[in-house]
Coordinates of C-alpha atoms and ligand atoms in Angstrom, one line a residue:
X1 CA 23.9 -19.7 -27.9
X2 CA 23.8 -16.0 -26.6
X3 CA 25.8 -13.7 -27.9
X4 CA 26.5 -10.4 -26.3
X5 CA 28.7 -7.4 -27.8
X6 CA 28.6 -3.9 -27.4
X7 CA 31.1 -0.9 -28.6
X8 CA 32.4 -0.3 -25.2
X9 CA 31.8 -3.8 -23.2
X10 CA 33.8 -7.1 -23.7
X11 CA 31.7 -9.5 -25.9
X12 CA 31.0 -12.9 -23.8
X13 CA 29.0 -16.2 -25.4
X14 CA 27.5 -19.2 -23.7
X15 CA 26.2 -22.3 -24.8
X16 CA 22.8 -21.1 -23.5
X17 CA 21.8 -18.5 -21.5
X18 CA 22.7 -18.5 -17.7
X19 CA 20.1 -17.6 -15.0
X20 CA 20.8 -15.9 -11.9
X21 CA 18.8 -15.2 -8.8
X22 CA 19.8 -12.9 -6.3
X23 CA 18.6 -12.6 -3.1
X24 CA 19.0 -9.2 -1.2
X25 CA 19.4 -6.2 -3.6
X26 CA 22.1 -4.1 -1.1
X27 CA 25.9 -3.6 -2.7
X28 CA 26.1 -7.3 -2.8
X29 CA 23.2 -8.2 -4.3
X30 CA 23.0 -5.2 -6.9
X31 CA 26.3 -5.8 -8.3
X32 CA 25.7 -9.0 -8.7
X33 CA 22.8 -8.7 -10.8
X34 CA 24.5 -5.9 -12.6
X35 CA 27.3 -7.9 -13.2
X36 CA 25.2 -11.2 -14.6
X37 CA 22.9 -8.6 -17.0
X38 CA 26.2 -7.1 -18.4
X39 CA 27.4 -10.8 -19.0
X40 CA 23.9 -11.6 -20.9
X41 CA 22.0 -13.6 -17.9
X42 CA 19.2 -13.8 -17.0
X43 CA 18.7 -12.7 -13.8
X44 CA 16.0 -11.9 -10.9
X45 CA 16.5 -10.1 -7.6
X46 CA 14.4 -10.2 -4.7
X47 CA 14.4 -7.6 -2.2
X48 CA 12.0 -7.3 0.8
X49 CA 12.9 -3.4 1.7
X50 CA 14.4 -1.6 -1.2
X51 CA 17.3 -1.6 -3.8
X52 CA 20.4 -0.5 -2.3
X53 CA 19.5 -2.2 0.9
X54 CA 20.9 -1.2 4.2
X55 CA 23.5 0.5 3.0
X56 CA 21.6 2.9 1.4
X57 CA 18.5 2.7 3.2
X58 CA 19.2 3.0 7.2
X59 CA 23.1 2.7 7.3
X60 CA 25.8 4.7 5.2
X61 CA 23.8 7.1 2.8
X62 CA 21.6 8.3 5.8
X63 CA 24.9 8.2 8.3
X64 CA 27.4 10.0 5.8
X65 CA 24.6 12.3 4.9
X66 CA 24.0 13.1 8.5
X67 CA 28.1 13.7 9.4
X68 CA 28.1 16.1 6.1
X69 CA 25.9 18.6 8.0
X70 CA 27.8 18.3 11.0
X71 CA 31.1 18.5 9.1
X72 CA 29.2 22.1 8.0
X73 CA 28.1 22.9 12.1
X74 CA 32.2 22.5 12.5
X75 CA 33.0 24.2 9.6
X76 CA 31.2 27.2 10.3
X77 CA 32.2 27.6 13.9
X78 CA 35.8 27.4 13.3
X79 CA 35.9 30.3 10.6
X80 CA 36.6 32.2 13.0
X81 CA 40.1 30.7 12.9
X82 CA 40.4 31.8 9.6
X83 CA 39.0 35.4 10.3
X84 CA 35.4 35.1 8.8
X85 CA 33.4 36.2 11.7
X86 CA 30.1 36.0 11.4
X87 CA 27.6 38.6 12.9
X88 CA 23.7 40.1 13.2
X89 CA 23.0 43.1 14.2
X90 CA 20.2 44.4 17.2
X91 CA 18.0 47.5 16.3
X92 CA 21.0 49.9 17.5
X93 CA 23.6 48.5 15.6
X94 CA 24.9 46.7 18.3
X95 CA 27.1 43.2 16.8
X96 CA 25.3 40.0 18.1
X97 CA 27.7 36.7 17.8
X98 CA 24.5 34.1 16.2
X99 CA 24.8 30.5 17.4
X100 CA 25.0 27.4 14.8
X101 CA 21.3 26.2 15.3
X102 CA 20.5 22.4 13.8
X103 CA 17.2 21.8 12.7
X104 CA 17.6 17.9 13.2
X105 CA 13.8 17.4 11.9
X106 CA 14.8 19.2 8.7
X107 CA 18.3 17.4 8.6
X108 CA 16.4 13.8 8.7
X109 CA 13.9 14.3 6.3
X110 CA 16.9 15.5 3.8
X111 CA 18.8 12.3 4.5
X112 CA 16.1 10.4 4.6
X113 CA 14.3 11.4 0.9
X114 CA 18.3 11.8 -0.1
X115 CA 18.6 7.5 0.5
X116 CA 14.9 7.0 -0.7
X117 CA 16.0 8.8 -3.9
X118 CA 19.4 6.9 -4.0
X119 CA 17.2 3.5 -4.0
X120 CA 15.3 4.4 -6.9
X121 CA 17.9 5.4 -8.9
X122 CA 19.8 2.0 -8.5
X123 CA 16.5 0.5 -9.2
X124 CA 15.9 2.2 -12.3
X125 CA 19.6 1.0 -13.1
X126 CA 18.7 -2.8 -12.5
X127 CA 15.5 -2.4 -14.5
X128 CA 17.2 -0.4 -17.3
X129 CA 20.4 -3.3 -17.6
X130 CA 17.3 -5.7 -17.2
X131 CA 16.8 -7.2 -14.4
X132 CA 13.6 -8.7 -12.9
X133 CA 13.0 -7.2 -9.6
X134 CA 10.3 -9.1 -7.7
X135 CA 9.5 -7.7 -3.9
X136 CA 9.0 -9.5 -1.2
X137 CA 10.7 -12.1 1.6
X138 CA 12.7 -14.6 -0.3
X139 CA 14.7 -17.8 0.8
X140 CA 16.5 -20.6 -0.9
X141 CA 14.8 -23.7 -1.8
X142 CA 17.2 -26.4 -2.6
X143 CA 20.5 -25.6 -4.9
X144 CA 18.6 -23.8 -7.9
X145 CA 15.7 -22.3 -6.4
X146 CA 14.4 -19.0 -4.5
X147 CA 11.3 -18.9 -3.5
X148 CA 9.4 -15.1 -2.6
X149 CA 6.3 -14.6 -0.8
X150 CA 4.6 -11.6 -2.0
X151 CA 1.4 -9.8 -2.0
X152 CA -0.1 -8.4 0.6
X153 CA 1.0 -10.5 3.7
X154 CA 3.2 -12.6 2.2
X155 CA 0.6 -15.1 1.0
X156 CA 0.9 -15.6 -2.7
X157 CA 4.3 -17.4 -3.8
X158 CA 6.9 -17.0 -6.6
X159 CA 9.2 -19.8 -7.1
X160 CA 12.6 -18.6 -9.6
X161 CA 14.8 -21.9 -11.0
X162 CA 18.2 -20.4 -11.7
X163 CA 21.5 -22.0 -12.5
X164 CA 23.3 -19.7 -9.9
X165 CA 22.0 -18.4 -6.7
X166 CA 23.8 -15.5 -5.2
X167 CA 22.4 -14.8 -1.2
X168 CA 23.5 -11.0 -0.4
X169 CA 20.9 -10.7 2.6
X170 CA 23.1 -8.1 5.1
X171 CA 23.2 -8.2 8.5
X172 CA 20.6 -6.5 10.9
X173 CA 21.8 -4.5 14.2
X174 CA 22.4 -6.5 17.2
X175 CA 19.9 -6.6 19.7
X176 CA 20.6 -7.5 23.6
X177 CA 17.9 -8.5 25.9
X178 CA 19.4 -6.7 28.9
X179 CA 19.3 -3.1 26.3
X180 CA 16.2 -4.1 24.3
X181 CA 15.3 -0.7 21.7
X182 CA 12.1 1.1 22.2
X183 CA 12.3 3.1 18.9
X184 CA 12.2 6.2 20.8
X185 CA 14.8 6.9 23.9
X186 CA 17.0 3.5 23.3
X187 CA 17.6 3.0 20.0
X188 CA 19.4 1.1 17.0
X189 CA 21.4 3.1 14.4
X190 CA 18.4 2.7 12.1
X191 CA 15.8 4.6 14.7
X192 CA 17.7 7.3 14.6
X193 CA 16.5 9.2 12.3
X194 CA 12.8 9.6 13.9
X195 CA 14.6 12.1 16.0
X196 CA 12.9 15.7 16.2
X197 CA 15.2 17.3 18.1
X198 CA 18.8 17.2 18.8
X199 CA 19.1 14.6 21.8
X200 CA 19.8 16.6 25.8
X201 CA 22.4 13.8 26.1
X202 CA 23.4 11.0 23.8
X203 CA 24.7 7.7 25.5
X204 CA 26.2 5.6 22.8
X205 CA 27.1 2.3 23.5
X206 CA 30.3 0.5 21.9
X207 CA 33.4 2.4 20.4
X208 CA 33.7 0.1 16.6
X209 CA 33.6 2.6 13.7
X210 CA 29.4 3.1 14.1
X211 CA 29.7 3.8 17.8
X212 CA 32.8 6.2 17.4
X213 CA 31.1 7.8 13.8
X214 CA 27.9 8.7 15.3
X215 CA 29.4 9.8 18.0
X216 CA 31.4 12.3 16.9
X217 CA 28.4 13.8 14.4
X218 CA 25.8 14.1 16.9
X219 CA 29.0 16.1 19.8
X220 CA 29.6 18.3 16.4
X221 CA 25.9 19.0 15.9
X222 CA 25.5 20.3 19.6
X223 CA 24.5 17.5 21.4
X224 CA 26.1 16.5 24.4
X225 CA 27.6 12.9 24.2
X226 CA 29.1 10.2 26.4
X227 CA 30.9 7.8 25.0
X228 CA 31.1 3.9 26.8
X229 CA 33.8 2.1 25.6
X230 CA 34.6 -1.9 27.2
X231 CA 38.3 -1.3 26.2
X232 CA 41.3 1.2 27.1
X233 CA 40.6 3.1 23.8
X234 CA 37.9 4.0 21.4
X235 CA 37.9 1.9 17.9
X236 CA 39.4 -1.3 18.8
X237 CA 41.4 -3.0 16.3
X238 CA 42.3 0.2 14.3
X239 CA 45.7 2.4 14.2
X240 CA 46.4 3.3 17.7
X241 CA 47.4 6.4 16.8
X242 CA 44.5 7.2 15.3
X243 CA 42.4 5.9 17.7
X244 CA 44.6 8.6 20.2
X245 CA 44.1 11.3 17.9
X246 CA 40.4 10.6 18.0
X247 CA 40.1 10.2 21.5
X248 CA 42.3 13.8 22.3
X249 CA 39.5 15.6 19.5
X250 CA 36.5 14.2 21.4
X251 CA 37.7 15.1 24.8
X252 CA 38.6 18.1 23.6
X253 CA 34.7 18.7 21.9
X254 CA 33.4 18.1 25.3
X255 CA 32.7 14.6 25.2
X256 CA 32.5 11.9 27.7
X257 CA 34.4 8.8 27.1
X258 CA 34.6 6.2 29.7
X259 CA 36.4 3.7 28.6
X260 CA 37.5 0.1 30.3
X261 CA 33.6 0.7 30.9
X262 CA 30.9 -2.2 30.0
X263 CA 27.5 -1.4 29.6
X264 CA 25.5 -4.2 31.4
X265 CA 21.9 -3.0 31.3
X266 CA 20.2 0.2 29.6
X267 CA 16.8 1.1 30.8
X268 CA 14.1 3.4 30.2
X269 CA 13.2 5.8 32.9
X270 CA 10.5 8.4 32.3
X271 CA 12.0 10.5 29.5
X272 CA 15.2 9.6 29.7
X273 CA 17.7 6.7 30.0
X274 CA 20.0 4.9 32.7
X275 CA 22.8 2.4 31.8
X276 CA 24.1 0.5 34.3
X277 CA 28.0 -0.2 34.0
X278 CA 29.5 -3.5 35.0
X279 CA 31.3 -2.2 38.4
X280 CA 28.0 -0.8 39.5
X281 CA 28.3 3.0 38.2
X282 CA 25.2 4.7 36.4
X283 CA 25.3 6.9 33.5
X284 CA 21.8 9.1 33.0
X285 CA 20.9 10.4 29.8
X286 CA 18.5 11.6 27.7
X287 CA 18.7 8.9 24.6
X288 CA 21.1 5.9 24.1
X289 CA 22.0 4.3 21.0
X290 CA 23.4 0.7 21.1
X291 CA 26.4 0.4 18.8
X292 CA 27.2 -3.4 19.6
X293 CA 27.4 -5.1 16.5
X294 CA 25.4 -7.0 13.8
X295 CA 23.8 -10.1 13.4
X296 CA 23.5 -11.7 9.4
X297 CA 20.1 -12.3 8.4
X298 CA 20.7 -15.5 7.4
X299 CA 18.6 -17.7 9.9
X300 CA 15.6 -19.3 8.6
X301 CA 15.9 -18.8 4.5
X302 CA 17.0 -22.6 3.8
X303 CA 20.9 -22.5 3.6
X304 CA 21.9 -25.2 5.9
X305 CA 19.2 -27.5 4.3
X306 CA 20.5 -26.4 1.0
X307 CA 23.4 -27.6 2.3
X308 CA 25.4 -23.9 2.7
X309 CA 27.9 -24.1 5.1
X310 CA 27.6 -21.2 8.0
X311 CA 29.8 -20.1 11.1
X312 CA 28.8 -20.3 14.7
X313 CA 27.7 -16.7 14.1
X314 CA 25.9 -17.3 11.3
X315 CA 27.9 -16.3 9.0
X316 CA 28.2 -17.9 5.6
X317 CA 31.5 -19.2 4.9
X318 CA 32.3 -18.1 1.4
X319 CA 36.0 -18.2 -0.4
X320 CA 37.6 -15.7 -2.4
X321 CA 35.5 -16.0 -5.4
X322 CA 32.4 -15.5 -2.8
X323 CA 31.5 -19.0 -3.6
X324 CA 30.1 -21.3 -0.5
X325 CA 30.2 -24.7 0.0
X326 CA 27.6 -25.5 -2.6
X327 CA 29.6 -25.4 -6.0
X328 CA 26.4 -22.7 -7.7
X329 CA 25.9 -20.8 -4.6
X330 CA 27.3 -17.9 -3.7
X331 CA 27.3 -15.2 -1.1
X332 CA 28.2 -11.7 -0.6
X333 CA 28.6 -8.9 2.1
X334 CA 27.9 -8.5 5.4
X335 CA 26.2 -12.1 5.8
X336 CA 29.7 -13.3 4.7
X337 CA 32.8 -14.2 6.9
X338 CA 34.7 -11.7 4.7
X339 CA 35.2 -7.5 6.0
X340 CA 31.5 -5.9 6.3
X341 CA 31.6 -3.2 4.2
X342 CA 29.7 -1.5 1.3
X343 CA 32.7 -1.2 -1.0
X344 CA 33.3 -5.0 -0.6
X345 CA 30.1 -6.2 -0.9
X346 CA 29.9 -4.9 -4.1
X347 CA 33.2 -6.4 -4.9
X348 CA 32.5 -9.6 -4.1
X349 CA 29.1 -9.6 -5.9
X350 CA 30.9 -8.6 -9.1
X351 CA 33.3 -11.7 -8.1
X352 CA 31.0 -14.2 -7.5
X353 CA 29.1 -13.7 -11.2
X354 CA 32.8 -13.2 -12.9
X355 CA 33.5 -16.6 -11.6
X356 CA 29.6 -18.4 -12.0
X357 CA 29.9 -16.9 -15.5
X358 CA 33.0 -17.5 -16.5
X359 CA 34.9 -14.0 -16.8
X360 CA 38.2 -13.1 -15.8
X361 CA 38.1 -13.8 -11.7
X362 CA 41.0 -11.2 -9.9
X363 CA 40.4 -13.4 -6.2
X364 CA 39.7 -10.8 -3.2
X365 CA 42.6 -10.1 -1.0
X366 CA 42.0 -8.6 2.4
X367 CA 45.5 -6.5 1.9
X368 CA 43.9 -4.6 -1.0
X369 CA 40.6 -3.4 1.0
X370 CA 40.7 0.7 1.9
X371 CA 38.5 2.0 4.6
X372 CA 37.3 4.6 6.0
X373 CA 35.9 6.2 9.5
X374 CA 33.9 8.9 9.4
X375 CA 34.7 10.4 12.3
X376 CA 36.1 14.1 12.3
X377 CA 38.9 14.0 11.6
X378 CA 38.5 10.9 9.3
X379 CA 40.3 7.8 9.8
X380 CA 41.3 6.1 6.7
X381 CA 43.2 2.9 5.9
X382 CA 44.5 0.8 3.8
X383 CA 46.3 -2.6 3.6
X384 CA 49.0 -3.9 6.1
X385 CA 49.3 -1.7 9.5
X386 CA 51.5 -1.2 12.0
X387 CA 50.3 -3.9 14.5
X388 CA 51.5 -6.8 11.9
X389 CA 54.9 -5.1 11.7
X390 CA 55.1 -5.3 15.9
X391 CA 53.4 -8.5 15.9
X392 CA 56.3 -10.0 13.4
X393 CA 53.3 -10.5 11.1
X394 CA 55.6 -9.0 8.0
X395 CA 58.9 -7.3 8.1
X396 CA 58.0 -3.8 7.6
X397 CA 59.1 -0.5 8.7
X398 CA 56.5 2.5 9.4
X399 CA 56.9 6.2 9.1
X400 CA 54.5 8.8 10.5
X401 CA 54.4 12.4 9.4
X402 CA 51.7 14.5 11.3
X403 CA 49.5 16.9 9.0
X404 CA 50.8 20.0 11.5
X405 CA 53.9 19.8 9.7
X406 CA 52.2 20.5 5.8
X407 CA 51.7 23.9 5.0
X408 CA 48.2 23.5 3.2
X409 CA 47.4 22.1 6.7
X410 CA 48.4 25.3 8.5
X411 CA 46.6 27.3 6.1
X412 CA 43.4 25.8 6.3
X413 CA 44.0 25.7 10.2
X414 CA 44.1 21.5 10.4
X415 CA 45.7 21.0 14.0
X416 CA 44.9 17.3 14.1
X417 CA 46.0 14.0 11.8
X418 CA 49.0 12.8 10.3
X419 CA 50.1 10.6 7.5
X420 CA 51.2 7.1 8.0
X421 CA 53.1 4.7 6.0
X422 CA 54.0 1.1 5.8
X423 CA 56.8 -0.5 3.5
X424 CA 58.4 -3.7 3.2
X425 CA 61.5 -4.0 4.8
X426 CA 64.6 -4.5 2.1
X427 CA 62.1 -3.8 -1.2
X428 CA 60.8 -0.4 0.5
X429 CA 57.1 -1.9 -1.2
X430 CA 54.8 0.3 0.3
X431 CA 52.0 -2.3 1.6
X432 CA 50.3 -0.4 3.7
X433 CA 48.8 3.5 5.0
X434 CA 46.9 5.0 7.4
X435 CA 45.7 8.8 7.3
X436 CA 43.8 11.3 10.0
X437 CA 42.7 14.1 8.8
X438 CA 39.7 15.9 6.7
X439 CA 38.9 13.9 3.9
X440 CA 40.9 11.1 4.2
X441 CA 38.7 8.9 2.8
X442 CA 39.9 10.9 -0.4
X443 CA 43.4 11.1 0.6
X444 CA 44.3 7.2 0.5
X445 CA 43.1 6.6 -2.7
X446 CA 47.2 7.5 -4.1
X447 CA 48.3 5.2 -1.1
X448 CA 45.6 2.4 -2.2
X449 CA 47.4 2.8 -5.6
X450 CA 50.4 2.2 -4.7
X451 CA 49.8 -1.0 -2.5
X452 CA 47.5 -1.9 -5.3
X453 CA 50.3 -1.8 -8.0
X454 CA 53.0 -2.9 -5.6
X455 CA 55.4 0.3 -5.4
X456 CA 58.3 1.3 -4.2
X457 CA 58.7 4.5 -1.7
X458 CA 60.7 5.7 -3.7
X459 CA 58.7 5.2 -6.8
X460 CA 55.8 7.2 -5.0
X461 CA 58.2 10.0 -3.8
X462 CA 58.9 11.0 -7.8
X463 CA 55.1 11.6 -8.3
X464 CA 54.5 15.6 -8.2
X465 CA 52.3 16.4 -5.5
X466 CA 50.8 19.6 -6.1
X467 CA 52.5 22.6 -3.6
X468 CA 50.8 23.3 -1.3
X469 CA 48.3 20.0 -0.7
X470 CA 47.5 17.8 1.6
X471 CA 48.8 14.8 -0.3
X472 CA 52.0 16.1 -0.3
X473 CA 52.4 14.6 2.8
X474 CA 52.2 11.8 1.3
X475 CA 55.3 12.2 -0.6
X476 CA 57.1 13.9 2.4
X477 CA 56.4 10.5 4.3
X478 CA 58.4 8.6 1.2
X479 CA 61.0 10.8 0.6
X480 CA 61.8 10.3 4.6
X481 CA 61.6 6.8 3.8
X482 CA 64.2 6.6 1.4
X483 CA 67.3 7.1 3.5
X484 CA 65.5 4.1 5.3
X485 CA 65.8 2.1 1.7
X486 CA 68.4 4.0 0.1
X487 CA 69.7 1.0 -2.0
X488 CA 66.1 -0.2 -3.4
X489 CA 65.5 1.4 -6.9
X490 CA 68.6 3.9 -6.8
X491 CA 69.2 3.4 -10.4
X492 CA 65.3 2.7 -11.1
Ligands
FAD501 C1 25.7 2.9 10.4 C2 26.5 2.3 9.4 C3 27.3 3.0 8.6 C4 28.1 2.4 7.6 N1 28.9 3.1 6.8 C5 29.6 2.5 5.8 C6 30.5 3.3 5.0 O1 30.6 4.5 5.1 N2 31.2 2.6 4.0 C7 31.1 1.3 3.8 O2 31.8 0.7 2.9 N3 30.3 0.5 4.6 C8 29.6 1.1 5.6 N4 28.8 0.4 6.4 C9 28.7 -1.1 6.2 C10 27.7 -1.3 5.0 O3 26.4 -0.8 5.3 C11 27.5 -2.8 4.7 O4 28.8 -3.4 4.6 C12 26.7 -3.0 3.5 O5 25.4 -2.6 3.7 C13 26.7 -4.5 3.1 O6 25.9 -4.7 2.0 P1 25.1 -6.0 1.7 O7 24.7 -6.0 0.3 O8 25.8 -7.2 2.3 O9 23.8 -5.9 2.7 P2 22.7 -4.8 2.9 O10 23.1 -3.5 2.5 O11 22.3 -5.1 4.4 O12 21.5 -5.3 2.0 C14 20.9 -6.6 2.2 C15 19.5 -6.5 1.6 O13 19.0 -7.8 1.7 C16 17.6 -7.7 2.0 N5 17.1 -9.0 2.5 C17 17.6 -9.6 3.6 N6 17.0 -10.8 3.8 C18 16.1 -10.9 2.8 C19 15.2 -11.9 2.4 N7 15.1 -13.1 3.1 N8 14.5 -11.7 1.3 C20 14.6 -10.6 0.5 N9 15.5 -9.6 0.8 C21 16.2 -9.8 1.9 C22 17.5 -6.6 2.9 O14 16.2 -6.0 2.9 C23 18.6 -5.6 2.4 O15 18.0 -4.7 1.5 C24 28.0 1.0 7.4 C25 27.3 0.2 8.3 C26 26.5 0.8 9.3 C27 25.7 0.0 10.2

């Protein structure tokens, strides 16, 4: 019988102690273990790369890192819109307008030690909760087995019996034979950051969120970008307003986008690159980045045999408690069939040991998930949107207030975004948000609240937003959704 207590954690007891092996140590895979070593298992991870995985090795810490020094390029050369002007003088006094120069060899390396530093933090975290890191390839063996290889070439073997298995292996960047990367001119979204020098001319194919994102840093940094798009409109799926928004701000940066445009073949030529659309039309540049989606890593590490149940894709099929088909297996993140992100990896790890373990289990609803693009301006959402209220999906009503209209905006000389809001029809719930603007990813978190907690318009209208702020906005767009509701909550 183990008995764990602690002032400021829940005490939890088991007949004997559980064992848990994790396999892949990204979001999923390190709350997972985090979660078991709180809940007094014993637990192991393996981990071929590094803790933190993807996410913080090659996707959003170096990413997010990189668009915080082109949100600075932008920032600086719009002062001027503000009336700081910034100047040099020549030897006779003469004032000399300097240009925003990026050192992208300098920028890299920062990113780069900045994720490398990032892993070894969450690593000292797993060791200090204790947790058994072992390095090196694993896969499943059975229902209660992982097995590693380790040393050097993978030849020696460690084989881990646990009662639960969690698989958190991530996903890998799509590859197509017709576009195959060379590291250097055609590249995945984890090459990039070999880069000396700004590219001449950035092709990036596919307009998702890691198409659009990187496109927009790398046009704000000073590189010269074309966009290729197979639909009418950049970021398929998402808010079409925002999506217009975002399309007007990169035209207006100078950028490129063809969309209705399908990439059929990239190729290297000398120094540069030419894709070949479908309808016969060439685009040269100096560097392309393919942006077409992932693939899960799950092929090959002993789930089917195990008898884990996977998608066409390869995806693992996994409930809301993250568990599989086999009852003492589960999975998390981006090798799962639920929404590939950081944020819900980690979610669904926790999940999956509240439920092995026998904690309190809160099942994962896709309605409660916030996101964020981070494009600029920033694209964030959160719950039900508008295309569910056209497509009869729920009976909601939307209102849409653009930023133009808030006075902080004005001030701080925001000309693009707006706030967007979703509410049931008859209870005014709000179940849903989108916003575009600077730091939205900050801005939804009230919005995510109140979806969260299931409130009323009007309920979010009484909260004092701060005068003048951008998240009073946010109350505008409820106050103006009142007179929509005007009997819900009157006496409330
Ligand atoms: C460019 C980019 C930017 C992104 N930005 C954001 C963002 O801003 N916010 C957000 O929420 N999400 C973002 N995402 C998505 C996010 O990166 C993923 O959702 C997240 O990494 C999923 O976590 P994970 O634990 O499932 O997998 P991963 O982070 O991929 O980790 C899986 C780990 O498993 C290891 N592994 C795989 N197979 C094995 C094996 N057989 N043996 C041992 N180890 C193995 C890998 O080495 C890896 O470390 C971004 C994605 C991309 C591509």
């Amino acid at each position: 019988m183990v008995v764990m207590s602690s002032p400021s954690l829940p005490s939890v007891s088991f007949e004997r102690t559980q064992s848990v092996a994790v396999l892949g140590g990204g979001p999923g895979g390190y709350e997972a273990a985090l979660a078991a070593a709180q809940l007094g298992a014993e637990v192991t991870l393996v981990e071929r790369a590094g803790v933190g995985g993807s996410a913080v090795i090659t996707d959003v810490v170096p990413s997010k890192s990189l668009i915080a020094t082109a949100d600075a390029a932008v920032a600086i050369s719009e002062a001027s819109d503000l009336g700081v002007q910034l100047f040099a003088k020549t030897d006779s006094g003469k004032p000399l307008k300097p240009e925003v120069a990026i050192n992208l060899a300098a920028v890299n390396k920062r990113l780069l030690s900045l994720a490398r530093q990032q892993s070894d933090d969450m690593r000292a975290q797993l060791v200090e909760a204790g947790v058994r890191i072992l390095s090196g390839h694993g896969r499943i063996d059975g229902t209660h087995a992982v097995v590693v290889s380790t040393g050097p070439g993978g030849t020696d073997f460690d084989r881990i019996e646990a009662d639960t298995l969690v698989v958190s292996v991530g996903a890998s960047p799509r590859e197509l034979d017709s576009a195959k990367p060379d590291g250097e001119r055609i590249l995945t979204w984890t090459q990039l950051y070999d880069m000396k020098a700004l590219p001449a001319h950035l092709i990036v194919v596919g307009s998702g969120v890691t198409g659009a994102e990187f496109a927009s840093a790398y046009m704000n940094l000073g590189a010269k970008v074309t966009l290729i798009s197979s639909r009418d409109q950049v970021l398929p799926g998402e808010d079409r307003d925002a999506a217009t928004v975002l399309e007007k701000v990169f035209t207006r940066g100078g950028m490129t986008v063809l969309s209705k445009s399908r990439a059929e073949r990239v190729e290297r030529v000398g120094d540069g690159v030419v894709v070949t659309l479908s309808d016969g039309r060439t685009v040269e540049g100096s560097h392309c980045l393919m942006a077409v989606g992932s693939v899960p890593n799950t092929a090959g590490i002993g789930l089917e045999e195990a008898g884990v149940q996977l998608t066409d894709s390869g995806h693992i099929r996994v409930n809301r408690v993250a568990r599989t088909s086999v009852p003492n297996i589960y999975a998390a993140g981006d090798c799962t069939t639920f929404v590939p992100l950081a944020s819900v990896a980690s979610m669904q790890g926790r999940t999956a040991i509240f439920h092995a373990l026998g904690d309190t289990v809160i099942p994962l609803e896709r309605r409660r998930i916030t996101a964020n693009i981070f494009t600029a301006p920033e694209i964030a959402t959160v719950g039900r949107q508008e295309k569910d209220v056209e497509s009869g999906a729920i009976n909601g009503y939307v209102y849409k207030l653009p930023l133009a209209a808030n006075a902080r905006a004005k001030m701080m000389g925001i000309k693009d975004g707006f706030v967007k809001l979703i509410a049931r029809e008859g209870s005014g719930t709000v179940i849903g948000g989108v916003i575009v603007g600077p730091r939205a990813s900050e801005l939804i978190y009230p919005i995510a609240i109140a979806v969260e907690r299931r409130m009323t318009v009007d309920q979010v209208s009484r909260v004092f937003a701060v005068y003048p702020s951008l998240s009073g906005s946010i109350t505008d767009a409820t106050r103006a959704m009142h007179l929509v509701n005007r009997d819900d909550d009157f006496f409330g």
